[in-house]
Amino acid sequence: MLDEVERRARESDGEPFRLGDITEAVGRRSYGPLLLVIGLFAISPATIVPGLTWFSAALTLLVAGQMLLGLHRPWLPREALRARLPREASIQAIDKVRPWARRVDGVLKPRLVVLTQPPFVNLIALFVIAAALITFPLSIVPLAPLAPGLAVVFFGLGMVARDGLWLTLGAALLAGAFWLSWTLIF
């Protein structure tokens, strides 16, 4: 994905490079990075602020709902898609991220790829929706929303790398989150 985004940035010679160019280049595969970013936010210390746990759960619902509907790429407001990105800064950022991506690639690799394709993608979208929904009642218990947030991170990693093992780990973590919510609520 980084190679495709870099190629688009380099091809924009003189033309403004926009966020819409990135989402168009990555297409349906942009759901994975988006879920990963939202999941990382959901498990970050920022969600200690009241309401941010629910905000991250609502964003997760929005993205996973679009994934479930089979949209080619996540819907973003028109103004966000038109946002100009500095071409040189984007290329430099990709160069800085590339070593980290190589490290992550050592852990993530295409395995059980069938789980990253339809109809399993729809099942993963339902799992992500379930993780978002379970976050709402768990948010009344300190640190409890970390389990579904971490599941969303695993789902995002699995979608990015087309790694069904990480998707399976995310499903197991989600099952643990449901067990946790059952014991805490009932």
XYZ file of N, CA and C in Angstrom:
558
model
N 0.818 -1.189 0.000
C 0.000 0.000 0.000
C 0.864 1.257 0.000
N 1.955 1.209 0.763
C 2.843 2.371 0.781
C 3.406 2.656 -0.598
N 3.749 1.603 -1.329
C 4.279 1.782 -2.681
C 3.264 2.460 -3.592
N 2.002 2.051 -3.481
C 0.953 2.638 -4.323
C 0.726 4.107 -3.973
N 0.722 4.437 -2.679
C 0.529 5.828 -2.268
C 1.723 6.666 -2.722
N 2.928 6.119 -2.574
C 4.115 6.851 -3.020
C 4.073 7.077 -4.534
N 3.668 6.063 -5.269
C 3.569 6.202 -6.736
C 2.609 7.320 -7.089
N 1.444 7.356 -6.405
C 0.469 8.426 -6.681
C 1.043 9.801 -6.346
N 1.779 9.874 -5.239
C 2.365 11.166 -4.848
C 3.379 11.632 -5.885
N 4.188 10.713 -6.375
C 5.207 11.081 -7.373
C 4.564 11.440 -8.713
N 3.448 10.784 -9.050
C 2.760 11.082 -10.316
C 2.041 12.415 -10.287
N 1.811 12.972 -9.106
C 1.062 14.218 -9.009
C 1.924 15.426 -9.358
N 2.997 15.214 -10.088
C 3.963 16.224 -10.489
C 3.290 17.561 -10.798
N 3.430 18.505 -9.889
C 2.858 19.826 -10.091
C 1.395 19.937 -9.683
N 0.649 18.848 -9.781
C -0.766 18.847 -9.383
C -0.848 18.659 -7.871
N -1.890 19.182 -7.257
C -2.032 18.953 -5.817
C -2.299 17.469 -5.528
N -1.646 16.975 -4.516
C -1.840 15.594 -4.050
C -2.886 15.667 -2.950
N -3.953 14.891 -3.080
C -5.092 15.004 -2.166
C -5.336 13.700 -1.424
N -6.024 13.825 -0.297
C -6.402 12.650 0.486
C -7.246 11.707 -0.359
N -8.089 12.237 -1.213
C -8.905 11.417 -2.104
C -8.060 10.550 -3.028
N -6.874 11.052 -3.416
C -5.967 10.249 -4.247
C -5.509 9.007 -3.493
N -5.257 9.167 -2.196
C -4.809 8.028 -1.387
C -5.924 6.999 -1.263
N -7.132 7.454 -0.929
C -8.229 6.494 -0.758
C -8.567 5.818 -2.080
N -8.417 6.538 -3.175
C -8.673 5.934 -4.488
C -7.602 4.906 -4.835
N -6.357 5.215 -4.492
C -5.249 4.305 -4.792
C -5.371 3.010 -3.994
N -5.769 3.130 -2.752
C -5.821 1.972 -1.872
C -7.152 1.232 -2.023
N -8.221 1.963 -2.324
C -9.529 1.348 -2.552
C -10.063 0.627 -1.325
N -10.607 -0.551 -1.529
C -11.245 -1.322 -0.448
C -10.256 -1.675 0.660
N -8.970 -1.728 0.333
C -7.968 -2.058 1.343
C -7.771 -0.935 2.349
N -8.402 0.230 2.138
C -8.246 1.335 3.082
C -9.030 1.104 4.370
N -9.919 0.128 4.392
C -10.649 -0.165 5.628
C -9.711 -0.661 6.722
N -8.746 -1.491 6.364
C -7.822 -2.036 7.352
C -7.037 -0.960 8.079
N -6.325 -0.065 7.348
C -5.587 0.997 8.042
C -6.488 1.916 8.859
N -7.689 2.181 8.338
C -8.609 3.045 9.065
C -9.051 2.390 10.371
N -9.382 1.102 10.324
C -9.744 0.386 11.549
C -8.561 0.324 12.510
N -7.376 0.141 11.971
C -6.180 0.087 12.807
C -5.980 1.407 13.546
N -6.106 2.523 12.854
C -5.925 3.837 13.479
C -7.002 4.080 14.538
N -8.241 3.772 14.215
C -9.322 3.971 15.192
C -9.111 3.055 16.393
N -8.711 1.810 16.150
C -8.461 0.876 17.252
C -7.318 1.344 18.143
N -6.242 1.857 17.533
C -5.134 2.383 18.332
C -5.580 3.573 19.165
N -6.423 4.416 18.605
C -6.974 5.530 19.376
C -7.826 4.996 20.528
N -8.608 3.953 20.263
C -9.509 3.405 21.293
C -8.751 2.824 22.474
N -7.527 2.356 22.271
C -6.763 1.800 23.389
C -5.731 2.791 23.931
N -5.738 4.009 23.405
C -4.785 5.023 23.845
C -5.269 5.685 25.138
N -4.364 6.335 25.846
C -4.761 7.055 27.061
C -5.746 8.194 26.797
N -5.857 8.639 25.553
C -6.779 9.736 25.236
C -8.224 9.383 25.575
N -8.547 8.104 25.563
C -9.947 7.713 25.817
C -10.305 7.785 27.298
N -9.379 8.229 28.129
C -9.715 8.489 29.527
C -10.660 9.685 29.611
N -10.535 10.593 28.663
C -11.412 11.763 28.614
C -12.838 11.284 28.386
N -13.766 11.718 29.238
C -15.159 11.264 29.100
C -15.712 11.534 27.699
N -16.327 10.522 27.141
C -16.965 10.633 25.839
C -16.104 10.155 24.680
N -14.789 10.130 24.840
C -13.934 9.734 23.721
C -14.003 8.233 23.445
N -14.281 7.434 24.473
C -14.464 6.004 24.232
C -15.689 5.790 23.356
N -16.768 6.488 23.654
C -17.982 6.374 22.841
C -17.739 6.928 21.439
N -16.970 8.013 21.344
C -16.654 8.595 20.039
C -15.901 7.587 19.177
N -14.900 6.927 19.754
C -14.147 5.940 18.978
C -15.035 4.760 18.595
N -15.952 4.360 19.480
C -16.880 3.273 19.158
C -17.818 3.690 18.021
N -18.268 4.942 18.046
C -19.155 5.427 16.981
C -18.412 5.477 15.643
N -17.147 5.930 15.654
C -16.351 5.927 14.423
C -16.156 4.504 13.900
N -15.905 3.585 14.819
C -15.739 2.183 14.436
C -17.013 1.659 13.780
N -18.159 1.986 14.372
C -19.446 1.576 13.785
C -19.612 2.138 12.381
N -19.266 3.402 12.199
C -19.412 4.045 10.898
C -18.552 3.358 9.835
N -17.296 3.098 10.169
C -16.385 2.476 9.207
C -16.791 1.029 8.935
N -17.073 0.264 9.990
C -17.433 -1.151 9.817
C -18.770 -1.291 9.084
N -19.686 -0.367 9.308
C -20.958 -0.401 8.594
C -20.762 -0.224 7.098
N -19.867 0.678 6.721
C -19.570 0.881 5.305
C -18.883 -0.343 4.711
N -18.018 -0.961 5.514
C -17.346 -2.183 5.073
C -18.364 -3.293 4.856
N -19.319 -3.395 5.761
C -20.363 -4.412 5.651
C -21.221 -4.181 4.405
N -21.475 -2.930 4.091
C -22.270 -2.603 2.905
C -21.511 -2.848 1.605
N -20.218 -3.087 1.697
C -19.414 -3.388 0.507
C -19.010 -2.171 -0.294
N -18.975 -0.995 0.342
C -18.531 0.199 -0.370
C -17.087 0.020 -0.824
N -16.773 0.513 -2.010
C -15.435 0.362 -2.586
C -14.364 0.944 -1.667
N -14.669 2.057 -1.040
C -13.767 2.697 -0.087
C -14.615 3.419 0.945
N -14.044 3.685 2.114
C -14.828 4.375 3.131
C -15.278 5.754 2.654
N -16.502 6.099 3.000
C -17.006 7.422 2.685
C -16.354 8.421 3.617
N -15.889 9.503 3.046
C -15.366 10.627 3.818
C -16.015 11.883 3.271
N -16.173 12.898 4.095
C -16.748 14.144 3.590
C -15.932 14.690 2.419
N -16.621 15.324 1.490
C -15.994 15.848 0.275
C -14.815 16.759 0.597
N -14.985 17.601 1.602
C -13.898 18.518 1.965
C -12.668 17.753 2.447
N -12.872 16.656 3.152
C -11.737 15.847 3.606
C -11.028 15.216 2.407
N -11.789 14.759 1.431
C -11.182 14.147 0.240
C -10.405 15.166 -0.589
N -10.822 16.422 -0.528
C -10.144 17.473 -1.289
C -8.940 18.054 -0.560
N -8.723 17.635 0.675
C -7.615 18.183 1.458
C -6.301 17.960 0.725
N -5.561 19.039 0.553
C -4.278 18.966 -0.154
C -3.199 18.481 0.801
N -2.391 17.582 0.293
C -1.258 17.067 1.053
C 0.016 17.503 0.355
N 0.971 18.034 1.103
C 2.232 18.426 0.462
C 2.925 17.197 -0.117
N 3.223 17.248 -1.390
C 3.776 16.087 -2.096
C 5.101 15.642 -1.489
N 6.037 16.547 -1.319
C 7.358 16.180 -0.793
C 7.255 15.685 0.649
N 6.445 16.351 1.449
C 6.287 15.921 2.843
C 5.651 14.534 2.907
N 4.721 14.246 2.008
C 4.083 12.929 1.970
C 5.099 11.853 1.617
N 5.947 12.136 0.640
C 6.976 11.167 0.237
C 7.974 10.959 1.372
N 8.355 12.047 2.060
C 9.267 11.918 3.197
C 8.631 11.118 4.326
N 7.349 11.340 4.580
C 6.648 10.590 5.630
C 6.615 9.100 5.292
N 6.372 8.790 4.024
C 6.358 7.379 3.598
C 7.735 6.766 3.804
N 8.791 7.520 3.481
C 10.155 7.015 3.677
C 10.445 6.753 5.154
N 9.893 7.589 6.044
C 10.111 7.393 7.484
C 9.299 6.225 8.027
N 8.135 5.989 7.458
C 7.267 4.904 7.928
C 7.728 3.551 7.393
N 8.374 3.560 6.256
C 8.766 2.304 5.594
C 9.571 1.355 6.502
N 10.584 1.811 7.287
C 11.290 0.863 8.167
C 10.373 0.218 9.214
N 9.430 0.994 9.736
C 8.469 0.436 10.700
C 7.569 -0.581 10.020
N 7.182 -0.271 8.799
C 6.327 -1.198 8.053
C 7.060 -2.508 7.792
N 8.357 -2.433 7.543
C 9.139 -3.661 7.324
C 9.172 -4.510 8.591
N 9.317 -3.867 9.749
C 9.320 -4.609 11.021
C 7.981 -5.295 11.249
N 6.923 -4.554 11.001
C 5.584 -5.123 11.187
C 5.363 -6.256 10.199
N 5.896 -6.107 8.990
C 5.761 -7.163 7.983
C 6.418 -8.466 8.423
N 7.374 -8.385 9.367
C 7.988 -9.596 9.891
C 7.017 -10.423 10.720
N 6.041 -9.764 11.324
C 5.040 -10.443 12.156
C 3.786 -10.749 11.352
N 3.445 -9.847 10.456
C 2.250 -10.004 9.639
C 2.634 -10.534 8.266
N 1.880 -11.464 7.781
C 2.093 -11.952 6.416
C 0.801 -12.591 5.935
N 0.636 -12.675 4.649
C -0.589 -13.308 4.158
C -0.689 -14.771 4.612
N -1.639 -15.026 5.502
C -1.939 -16.379 5.984
C -3.451 -16.492 6.048
N -3.947 -17.649 5.800
C -5.401 -17.855 5.838
C -6.107 -16.729 5.086
N -5.593 -16.401 3.912
C -6.049 -15.258 3.120
C -7.545 -15.345 2.818
N -8.077 -16.534 2.771
C -9.497 -16.705 2.476
C -10.364 -15.941 3.483
N -9.860 -15.756 4.713
C -10.617 -15.024 5.734
C -10.662 -13.521 5.464
N -9.840 -13.044 4.532
C -9.819 -11.615 4.215
C -10.612 -11.290 2.955
N -11.302 -12.286 2.415
C -12.073 -12.101 1.190
C -13.556 -12.357 1.473
N -14.423 -11.835 0.590
C -15.852 -12.120 0.766
C -16.099 -13.617 0.735
N -17.027 -14.119 1.474
C -17.971 -13.477 2.385
C -17.404 -13.242 3.775
N -16.162 -13.679 4.032
C -15.601 -13.539 5.373
C -15.361 -12.088 5.758
N -15.099 -11.218 4.785
C -14.931 -9.800 5.083
C -16.203 -9.253 5.726
N -17.350 -9.712 5.251
C -18.609 -9.274 5.852
C -18.733 -9.770 7.281
N -18.253 -10.976 7.531
C -18.263 -11.511 8.896
C -17.333 -10.700 9.785
N -16.181 -10.334 9.272
C -15.241 -9.491 10.024
C -15.887 -8.138 10.313
N -16.588 -7.574 9.338
C -17.283 -6.300 9.553
C -18.308 -6.445 10.679
N -19.025 -7.565 10.708
C -19.983 -7.801 11.799
C -19.275 -7.927 13.146
N -18.112 -8.578 13.156
C -17.334 -8.686 14.395
C -16.881 -7.309 14.876
N -16.451 -6.471 13.936
C -16.011 -5.126 14.307
C -17.199 -4.307 14.834
N -18.357 -4.466 14.206
C -19.563 -3.786 14.698
C -19.885 -4.271 16.108
N -19.763 -5.576 16.343
C -20.010 -6.126 17.682
C -19.015 -5.551 18.687
N -17.749 -5.413 18.286
C -16.740 -4.834 19.183
C -17.102 -3.394 19.532
N -17.580 -2.643 18.552
C -17.979 -1.259 18.810
C -19.190 -1.208 19.734
N -20.164 -2.074 19.486
C -21.379 -2.067 20.307
C -21.101 -2.480 21.750
N -20.212 -3.444 21.945
C -19.913 -3.898 23.297
C -19.111 -2.854 24.068
N -18.463 -1.939 23.337
C -17.696 -0.876 23.981
C -18.593 0.057 24.788
N -19.802 0.291 24.315
C -20.690 1.223 25.012
C -20.978 0.785 26.448
N -21.469 -0.431 26.695
C -21.705 -0.807 28.098
C -20.406 -0.994 28.892
N -19.340 -1.438 28.227
C -18.077 -1.642 28.943
C -17.424 -0.328 29.349
N -17.821 0.777 28.722
C -17.173 2.050 29.015
C -17.468 2.550 30.421
N -18.440 1.958 31.097
C -18.714 2.379 32.480
C -17.736 1.748 33.465
N -16.977 0.750 33.018
C -15.992 0.087 33.861
C -14.602 0.513 33.403
N -13.778 1.062 34.296
C -12.443 1.511 33.883
C -11.633 0.382 33.240
N -10.979 0.703 32.163
C -10.100 -0.171 31.389
C -10.811 -1.309 30.645
N -12.078 -1.542 30.897
C -12.791 -2.634 30.228
C -12.888 -2.448 28.714
N -13.030 -1.207 28.196
C -13.104 -1.054 26.733
C -11.809 -1.379 25.998
N -10.729 -1.649 26.733
C -9.479 -1.999 26.065
C -9.606 -3.304 25.282
N -10.374 -4.260 25.799
C -10.502 -5.564 25.122
C -11.130 -5.421 23.730
N -12.300 -4.776 23.592
C -12.830 -4.635 22.226
C -11.980 -3.698 21.362
N -11.334 -2.694 21.972
C -10.453 -1.811 21.206
C -9.264 -2.569 20.650
N -8.703 -3.453 21.458
C -7.582 -4.268 20.998
C -8.037 -5.246 19.915
N -9.260 -5.745 20.030
C -9.803 -6.623 18.982
C -9.885 -5.861 17.656
N -10.306 -4.598 17.705
C -10.379 -3.788 16.487
C -8.977 -3.584 15.905
N -7.976 -3.391 16.772
C -6.593 -3.276 16.293
C -6.190 -4.552 15.561
N -6.499 -5.710 16.153
C -6.153 -6.985 15.516
C -6.875 -7.145 14.176
N -8.154 -6.758 14.130
C -8.892 -6.837 12.869
C -8.259 -5.907 11.827
N -7.872 -4.704 12.246
C -7.225 -3.778 11.326
C -5.902 -4.328 10.803
N -5.092 -4.895 11.699
C -3.821 -5.494 11.276
C -4.063 -6.639 10.301
N -5.043 -7.476 10.614
C -5.346 -8.607 9.743
C -5.806 -8.169 8.362
N -6.609 -7.101 8.312
C -7.084 -6.605 7.021
C -5.944 -5.954 6.225
N -5.071 -5.221 6.919
C -3.954 -4.564 6.231
C -3.042 -5.597 5.583
N -2.691 -6.634 6.348
C -1.714 -7.614 5.871
C -2.352 -8.819 5.192
N -3.680 -8.840 5.134
C -4.405 -10.003 4.598
C -3.989 -11.256 5.372
N -3.937 -11.090 6.699
C -3.478 -12.142 7.600
C -4.660 -12.666 8.413
N -5.170 -13.809 7.995
C -6.310 -14.412 8.669
C -6.014 -14.842 10.092
N -4.737 -15.090 10.414
C -4.376 -15.446 11.784
C -4.697 -14.300 12.735
N -4.367 -13.065 12.346
C -4.668 -11.909 13.185
C -6.174 -11.665 13.266
N -6.890 -11.952 12.190
C -8.350 -11.833 12.231
C -8.925 -12.839 13.227
N -8.365 -14.050 13.243
C -8.815 -15.081 14.182
C -8.489 -14.671 15.617
N -7.305 -14.101 15.827
C -6.947 -13.614 17.166
C -7.893 -12.494 17.598
N -8.257 -11.627 16.659
C -9.219 -10.568 16.966
C -10.569 -11.127 17.361
N -11.010 -12.187 16.666
C -12.293 -12.818 17.002
C -12.224 -13.456 18.385
N -11.090 -14.074 18.724
C -10.933 -14.671 20.060
C -10.943 -13.587 21.132
N -10.275 -12.478 20.868
C -10.276 -11.369 21.818
C -11.668 -10.776 21.962
N -12.403 -10.698 20.873
C -13.781 -10.208 20.931
C -14.642 -11.134 21.778
N -14.459 -12.439 21.628
C -15.199 -13.390 22.468
C -14.867 -13.160 23.935
N -13.594 -12.890 24.227
C -13.201 -12.568 25.602
C -13.853 -11.285 26.095
N -13.988 -10.303 25.214
C -14.647 -9.042 25.594
C -16.116 -9.284 25.913
N -16.768 -10.158 25.135
C -18.166 -10.477 25.427
C -18.287 -11.214 26.759
N -17.374 -12.134 27.032
C -17.388 -12.826 28.312
C -17.187 -11.830 29.443
N -16.234 -10.888 29.280
C -15.979 -9.858 30.277
C -17.217 -9.009 30.515
N -17.869 -8.608 29.436
C -19.069 -7.775 29.609
C -20.187 -8.558 30.296
N -20.302 -9.827 29.991
C -21.339 -10.662 30.610
C -21.092 -10.746 32.117
N -19.852 -10.962 32.519
C -19.556 -11.078 33.936
C -19.663 -9.763 34.666
N -19.352 -8.662 33.997
C -19.428 -7.353 34.647
C -20.838 -6.810 34.725
N -21.644 -7.103 33.736
C -22.982 -6.523 33.664
C -24.018 -7.408 34.356
N -23.886 -8.709 34.223
C -24.889 -9.613 34.796
C -24.293 -10.272 35.987
